[in-house]
Amino acid sequence: MKQFLIKNIRKICIISIIYVLGLIVFVVPTNYAVIAPGGITNLSTSFEIDDVEMDDHFYSVYVYSQDPITIFQYWILNHNEKYQISEISQRQSDTSILDGVQQGNISKIASYKTAIIKAYELASDVDDRIAIDYDFLGLTIYDYPRRINGLDIGDLIIAIDGQDLSSYNFIDAKTLAYKTDVTYTIQKSNGDTFDYHYVYEEDDLVFWFFPEYEITQATPSYDYDQITTIGGSSGGMLQTLSIYVSLLKLNIPDIKIAGTGTIEMDGSIGRIGGIRQKIVTADREHVDVFFIPKSHLDEIDGLSYDYQLIPVETIDEAVTWLNENIVQ
């Protein structure tokens, strides 16, 4: 054995070096993440409305993400315009897989509730038999500086500096919350409450909140899918359009209507991540109409797509375009 090793030492060294380099290239992670084209989800199964058949022409778009990626993946994907490579942020580094699942569920449920409220309100302008009532309960913590002990993703802020948030709206509540010296009244999932005094420290990542609404009454009644492998809030605009069209039983031709963009309670359409990858995904899935937030228009230069792209700033713009160009 010793003679064999001596005789073949050069070959063994070369093989060992190749093996180590292979591990580095194919296994060792970098400090980069990737967003890649994904697929589309039909929204007709996401919601159930009493005595209403959900329209099956509306789709949300999702992308795939991975962090970290390997050196090999970085080399292969870095110069492909269909993929977005970026350095892993401090927020991403602090977020575990379990945290990500919880955050996805928080943003998804907030999006569902906002979409339901806005769709019912828009539909009630056309048919006064459609109605909805809701209360704003507070701010759900989506993310927070991880140096803080005692807080958890999903905790609900119900008061700020002694002011009950139930009399505020989401935007005003966030304004109250974003202070460098503030006291939050926290409600845990078991109903326990306590006050937490937060003082900003240098390099703290800012808190990230989603609204918590309680829908107290809806006519007709509804239900939605609370368990899914795909979370997030970027489908809010299309969720709203899907519910609106279904409530009013509007006639949509046999086409695929897709899009991306968050829905806010004031009707504005918010920005999302992975816009270029979603443009590519929609083209691969042969959609006919694709809605995007107008603020993303300058980010999709150079991409080709074979569908009608509709940039909008508000849900009212999207509804108006739909009624004037698609509804039969």
mmCIF file of N, CA and C in Angstrom, residues 28-106:
data_model
loop_
_atom_site.group_PDB
_atom_site.id
_atom_site.type_symbol
_atom_site.label_atom_id
_atom_site.label_comp_id
_atom_site.label_asym_id
_atom_site.label_seq_id
_atom_site.Cartn_x
_atom_site.Cartn_y
_atom_site.Cartn_z
ATOM 1 N N VAL A 28 -20.174 24.526 -1.958
ATOM 2 C CA VAL A 28 -19.965 25.637 -1.032
ATOM 3 C C VAL A 28 -20.859 26.820 -1.437
ATOM 4 N N PRO A 29 -21.627 27.358 -0.495
ATOM 5 C CA PRO A 29 -22.535 28.454 -0.830
ATOM 6 C C PRO A 29 -21.818 29.788 -0.975
ATOM 7 N N THR A 30 -22.412 30.668 -1.774
ATOM 8 C CA THR A 30 -21.930 32.037 -1.904
ATOM 9 C C THR A 30 -22.795 32.935 -1.019
ATOM 10 N N ASN A 31 -22.593 34.232 -1.129
ATOM 11 C CA ASN A 31 -23.439 35.187 -0.418
ATOM 12 C C ASN A 31 -24.464 35.803 -1.375
ATOM 13 N N TYR A 32 -24.905 34.982 -2.351
ATOM 14 C CA TYR A 32 -25.846 35.465 -3.349
ATOM 15 C C TYR A 32 -27.121 34.629 -3.352
ATOM 16 N N ALA A 33 -28.204 35.260 -3.798
ATOM 17 C CA ALA A 33 -29.503 34.599 -3.943
ATOM 18 C C ALA A 33 -29.970 34.766 -5.377
ATOM 19 N N VAL A 34 -30.889 33.906 -5.798
ATOM 20 C CA VAL A 34 -31.412 33.976 -7.159
ATOM 21 C C VAL A 34 -32.939 33.952 -7.138
ATOM 22 N N ILE A 35 -33.531 34.708 -8.050
ATOM 23 C CA ILE A 35 -34.965 34.614 -8.330
ATOM 24 C C ILE A 35 -35.106 34.127 -9.756
ATOM 25 N N ALA A 36 -35.897 33.064 -9.957
ATOM 26 C CA ALA A 36 -36.041 32.440 -11.266
ATOM 27 C C ALA A 36 -37.506 32.398 -11.677
ATOM 28 N N PRO A 37 -37.774 32.323 -12.998
ATOM 29 C CA PRO A 37 -39.164 32.197 -13.458
ATOM 30 C C PRO A 37 -39.852 30.998 -12.801
ATOM 31 N N GLY A 38 -41.150 31.125 -12.559
ATOM 32 C CA GLY A 38 -41.902 30.080 -11.873
ATOM 33 C C GLY A 38 -43.101 29.599 -12.667
ATOM 34 N N GLY A 39 -44.306 29.847 -12.145
ATOM 35 C CA GLY A 39 -45.519 29.368 -12.806
ATOM 36 C C GLY A 39 -46.707 30.249 -12.458
ATOM 37 N N ILE A 40 -47.892 29.780 -12.814
ATOM 38 C CA ILE A 40 -49.104 30.532 -12.529
ATOM 39 C C ILE A 40 -50.071 29.665 -11.733
ATOM 40 N N THR A 41 -50.928 30.322 -10.959
ATOM 41 C CA THR A 41 -51.905 29.628 -10.118
ATOM 42 C C THR A 41 -53.301 30.136 -10.434
ATOM 43 N N ASN A 42 -54.197 29.222 -10.788
ATOM 44 C CA ASN A 42 -55.574 29.615 -11.049
ATOM 45 C C ASN A 42 -56.245 29.990 -9.734
ATOM 46 N N LEU A 43 -56.878 31.155 -9.701
ATOM 47 C CA LEU A 43 -57.424 31.682 -8.456
ATOM 48 C C LEU A 43 -58.840 31.202 -8.153
ATOM 49 N N SER A 44 -59.433 30.424 -9.040
ATOM 50 C CA SER A 44 -60.824 30.003 -8.827
ATOM 51 C C SER A 44 -60.977 29.073 -7.634
ATOM 52 N N THR A 45 -59.879 28.419 -7.239
ATOM 53 C CA THR A 45 -59.957 27.494 -6.100
ATOM 54 C C THR A 45 -59.491 28.135 -4.801
ATOM 55 N N SER A 46 -59.046 29.389 -4.865
ATOM 56 C CA SER A 46 -58.547 30.046 -3.660
ATOM 57 C C SER A 46 -59.663 30.584 -2.785
ATOM 58 N N PHE A 47 -60.823 30.876 -3.398
ATOM 59 C CA PHE A 47 -61.935 31.479 -2.668
ATOM 60 C C PHE A 47 -63.225 30.722 -2.964
ATOM 61 N N GLU A 48 -64.109 30.683 -1.970
ATOM 62 C CA GLU A 48 -65.458 30.149 -2.149
ATOM 63 C C GLU A 48 -66.446 31.206 -1.673
ATOM 64 N N ILE A 49 -67.428 31.526 -2.519
ATOM 65 C CA ILE A 49 -68.447 32.510 -2.173
ATOM 66 C C ILE A 49 -69.810 31.852 -2.313
ATOM 67 N N ASP A 50 -70.635 32.031 -1.311
ATOM 68 C CA ASP A 50 -71.939 31.378 -1.254
ATOM 69 C C ASP A 50 -72.778 31.698 -2.496
ATOM 70 N N ASP A 51 -73.225 30.628 -3.185
ATOM 71 C CA ASP A 51 -74.072 30.742 -4.383
ATOM 72 C C ASP A 51 -73.406 31.510 -5.517
ATOM 73 N N VAL A 52 -72.085 31.541 -5.528
ATOM 74 C CA VAL A 52 -71.352 32.210 -6.599
ATOM 75 C C VAL A 52 -70.344 31.226 -7.195
ATOM 76 N N GLU A 53 -70.360 31.103 -8.514
ATOM 77 C CA GLU A 53 -69.359 30.276 -9.185
ATOM 78 C C GLU A 53 -68.137 31.139 -9.476
ATOM 79 N N MET A 54 -67.001 30.752 -8.919
ATOM 80 C CA MET A 54 -65.793 31.548 -9.093
ATOM 81 C C MET A 54 -65.318 31.486 -10.544
ATOM 82 N N ASP A 55 -65.038 32.644 -11.101
ATOM 83 C CA ASP A 55 -64.544 32.726 -12.473
ATOM 84 C C ASP A 55 -63.169 32.071 -12.566
ATOM 85 N N ASP A 56 -62.939 31.308 -13.637
ATOM 86 C CA ASP A 56 -61.688 30.550 -13.741
ATOM 87 C C ASP A 56 -60.713 31.127 -14.767
ATOM 88 N N HIS A 57 -60.822 32.412 -15.067
ATOM 89 C CA HIS A 57 -59.952 33.033 -16.060
ATOM 90 C C HIS A 57 -58.795 33.820 -15.453
ATOM 91 N N PHE A 58 -58.708 33.872 -14.110
ATOM 92 C CA PHE A 58 -57.729 34.729 -13.455
ATOM 93 C C PHE A 58 -56.625 33.901 -12.795
ATOM 94 N N TYR A 59 -55.388 34.396 -12.954
ATOM 95 C CA TYR A 59 -54.221 33.672 -12.457
ATOM 96 C C TYR A 59 -53.258 34.630 -11.759
ATOM 97 N N SER A 60 -52.703 34.179 -10.654
ATOM 98 C CA SER A 60 -51.571 34.897 -10.056
ATOM 99 C C SER A 60 -50.289 34.236 -10.552
ATOM 100 N N VAL A 61 -49.187 34.960 -10.453
ATOM 101 C CA VAL A 61 -47.901 34.475 -10.954
ATOM 102 C C VAL A 61 -46.917 34.373 -9.792
ATOM 103 N N TYR A 62 -46.199 33.275 -9.734
ATOM 104 C CA TYR A 62 -45.184 33.113 -8.693
ATOM 105 C C TYR A 62 -43.821 32.837 -9.329
ATOM 106 N N VAL A 63 -42.773 33.089 -8.567
ATOM 107 C CA VAL A 63 -41.411 32.807 -9.011
ATOM 108 C C VAL A 63 -40.736 31.898 -7.992
ATOM 109 N N TYR A 64 -39.615 31.328 -8.404
ATOM 110 C CA TYR A 64 -38.817 30.507 -7.502
ATOM 111 C C TYR A 64 -37.648 31.338 -6.971
ATOM 112 N N SER A 65 -37.304 31.117 -5.722
ATOM 113 C CA SER A 65 -36.148 31.805 -5.157
ATOM 114 C C SER A 65 -35.304 30.808 -4.376
ATOM 115 N N GLN A 66 -34.012 31.066 -4.355
ATOM 116 C CA GLN A 66 -33.088 30.217 -3.592
ATOM 117 C C GLN A 66 -31.985 31.079 -3.017
ATOM 118 N N ASP A 67 -31.705 30.895 -1.745
ATOM 119 C CA ASP A 67 -30.557 31.530 -1.134
ATOM 120 C C ASP A 67 -30.014 30.622 -0.031
ATOM 121 N N PRO A 68 -28.699 30.435 0.004
ATOM 122 C CA PRO A 68 -27.739 30.955 -0.967
ATOM 123 C C PRO A 68 -27.614 30.025 -2.169
ATOM 124 N N ILE A 69 -26.949 30.502 -3.227
ATOM 125 C CA ILE A 69 -26.645 29.651 -4.369
ATOM 126 C C ILE A 69 -25.161 29.303 -4.340
ATOM 127 N N THR A 70 -24.770 28.293 -5.112
ATOM 128 C CA THR A 70 -23.370 27.869 -5.165
ATOM 129 C C THR A 70 -22.604 28.703 -6.192
ATOM 130 N N ILE A 71 -21.282 28.557 -6.172
ATOM 131 C CA ILE A 71 -20.443 29.257 -7.150
ATOM 132 C C ILE A 71 -20.821 28.837 -8.562
ATOM 133 N N PHE A 72 -21.067 27.541 -8.757
ATOM 134 C CA PHE A 72 -21.437 27.041 -10.092
ATOM 135 C C PHE A 72 -22.738 27.678 -10.561
ATOM 136 N N GLN A 73 -23.733 27.723 -9.682
ATOM 137 C CA GLN A 73 -24.996 28.353 -10.049
ATOM 138 C C GLN A 73 -24.808 29.822 -10.389
ATOM 139 N N TYR A 74 -23.963 30.496 -9.637
ATOM 140 C CA TYR A 74 -23.683 31.913 -9.893
ATOM 141 C C TYR A 74 -23.083 32.082 -11.288
ATOM 142 N N TRP A 75 -22.111 31.250 -11.645
ATOM 143 C CA TRP A 75 -21.473 31.340 -12.965
ATOM 144 C C TRP A 75 -22.485 31.103 -14.082
ATOM 145 N N ILE A 76 -23.347 30.126 -13.909
ATOM 146 C CA ILE A 76 -24.297 29.749 -14.962
ATOM 147 C C ILE A 76 -25.385 30.805 -15.147
ATOM 148 N N LEU A 77 -25.879 31.356 -14.037
ATOM 149 C CA LEU A 77 -27.080 32.198 -14.092
ATOM 150 C C LEU A 77 -26.805 33.696 -14.147
ATOM 151 N N ASN A 78 -25.593 34.110 -13.806
ATOM 152 C CA ASN A 78 -25.337 35.535 -13.596
ATOM 153 C C ASN A 78 -25.574 36.396 -14.828
ATOM 154 N N HIS A 79 -25.340 35.864 -16.030
ATOM 155 C CA HIS A 79 -25.465 36.672 -17.237
ATOM 156 C C HIS A 79 -26.715 36.325 -18.050
ATOM 157 N N ASN A 80 -27.657 35.653 -17.394
ATOM 158 C CA ASN A 80 -28.928 35.325 -18.050
ATOM 159 C C ASN A 80 -29.983 36.302 -17.562
ATOM 160 N N GLU A 81 -30.551 37.101 -18.469
ATOM 161 C CA GLU A 81 -31.485 38.152 -18.090
ATOM 162 C C GLU A 81 -32.785 37.614 -17.489
ATOM 163 N N LYS A 82 -33.018 36.301 -17.613
ATOM 164 C CA LYS A 82 -34.237 35.719 -17.063
ATOM 165 C C LYS A 82 -34.108 35.439 -15.565
ATOM 166 N N TYR A 83 -32.910 35.590 -15.033
ATOM 167 C CA TYR A 83 -32.671 35.325 -13.613
ATOM 168 C C TYR A 83 -32.160 36.589 -12.932
ATOM 169 N N GLN A 84 -32.540 36.759 -11.677
ATOM 170 C CA GLN A 84 -32.079 37.913 -10.904
ATOM 171 C C GLN A 84 -31.155 37.431 -9.795
ATOM 172 N N ILE A 85 -29.892 37.837 -9.883
ATOM 173 C CA ILE A 85 -28.902 37.487 -8.877
ATOM 174 C C ILE A 85 -28.647 38.716 -8.005
ATOM 175 N N SER A 86 -28.668 38.548 -6.709
ATOM 176 C CA SER A 86 -28.406 39.665 -5.810
ATOM 177 C C SER A 86 -27.739 39.151 -4.539
ATOM 178 N N GLU A 87 -27.003 40.044 -3.878
ATOM 179 C CA GLU A 87 -26.378 39.674 -2.619
ATOM 180 C C GLU A 87 -27.445 39.429 -1.555
ATOM 181 N N ILE A 88 -27.196 38.461 -0.692
ATOM 182 C CA ILE A 88 -28.122 38.155 0.387
ATOM 183 C C ILE A 88 -28.105 39.300 1.391
ATOM 184 N N SER A 89 -29.275 39.830 1.690
ATOM 185 C CA SER A 89 -29.377 40.955 2.621
ATOM 186 C C SER A 89 -29.285 40.466 4.064
ATOM 187 N N GLN A 90 -29.083 41.422 4.957
ATOM 188 C CA GLN A 90 -29.052 41.084 6.378
ATOM 189 C C GLN A 90 -30.392 40.508 6.817
ATOM 190 N N ARG A 91 -31.481 41.044 6.259
ATOM 191 C CA ARG A 91 -32.809 40.532 6.612
ATOM 192 C C ARG A 91 -32.966 39.079 6.183
ATOM 193 N N GLN A 92 -32.490 38.755 4.980
ATOM 194 C CA GLN A 92 -32.558 37.370 4.516
ATOM 195 C C GLN A 92 -31.711 36.454 5.391
ATOM 196 N N SER A 93 -30.536 36.935 5.784
ATOM 197 C CA SER A 93 -29.644 36.121 6.629
ATOM 198 C C SER A 93 -30.279 35.814 7.979
ATOM 199 N N ASP A 94 -31.043 36.761 8.490
ATOM 200 C CA ASP A 94 -31.659 36.593 9.804
ATOM 201 C C ASP A 94 -32.920 35.733 9.770
ATOM 202 N N THR A 95 -33.404 35.426 8.569
ATOM 203 C CA THR A 95 -34.690 34.735 8.430
ATOM 204 C C THR A 95 -34.475 33.246 8.212
ATOM 205 N N SER A 96 -34.967 32.432 9.139
ATOM 206 C CA SER A 96 -34.869 30.980 9.010
ATOM 207 C C SER A 96 -35.953 30.459 8.066
ATOM 208 N N ILE A 97 -35.860 29.190 7.724
ATOM 209 C CA ILE A 97 -36.873 28.584 6.862
ATOM 210 C C ILE A 97 -38.246 28.660 7.524
ATOM 211 N N LEU A 98 -38.303 28.365 8.832
ATOM 212 C CA LEU A 98 -39.577 28.435 9.555
ATOM 213 C C LEU A 98 -40.112 29.868 9.574
ATOM 214 N N ASP A 99 -39.212 30.845 9.790
ATOM 215 C CA ASP A 99 -39.621 32.250 9.750
ATOM 216 C C ASP A 99 -40.246 32.576 8.396
ATOM 217 N N GLY A 100 -39.602 32.110 7.333
ATOM 218 C CA GLY A 100 -40.093 32.387 5.987
ATOM 219 C C GLY A 100 -41.480 31.820 5.739
ATOM 220 N N VAL A 101 -41.732 30.618 6.274
ATOM 221 C CA VAL A 101 -43.056 30.012 6.133
ATOM 222 C C VAL A 101 -44.102 30.854 6.867
ATOM 223 N N GLN A 102 -43.776 31.271 8.095
ATOM 224 C CA GLN A 102 -44.702 32.102 8.875
ATOM 225 C C GLN A 102 -44.962 33.437 8.177
ATOM 226 N N GLN A 103 -43.917 34.048 7.667
ATOM 227 C CA GLN A 103 -44.062 35.330 6.987
ATOM 228 C C GLN A 103 -44.907 35.190 5.722
ATOM 229 N N GLY A 104 -44.682 34.117 4.984
ATOM 230 C CA GLY A 104 -45.476 33.891 3.782
ATOM 231 C C GLY A 104 -46.947 33.755 4.097
ATOM 232 N N ASN A 105 -47.257 33.071 5.187
ATOM 233 C CA ASN A 105 -48.656 32.898 5.564
ATOM 234 C C ASN A 105 -49.277 34.217 6.021
ATOM 235 N N ILE A 106 -48.506 35.021 6.771
ATOM 236 C CA ILE A 106 -49.008 36.326 7.225
ATOM 237 C C ILE A 106 -49.340 37.220 6.036
#
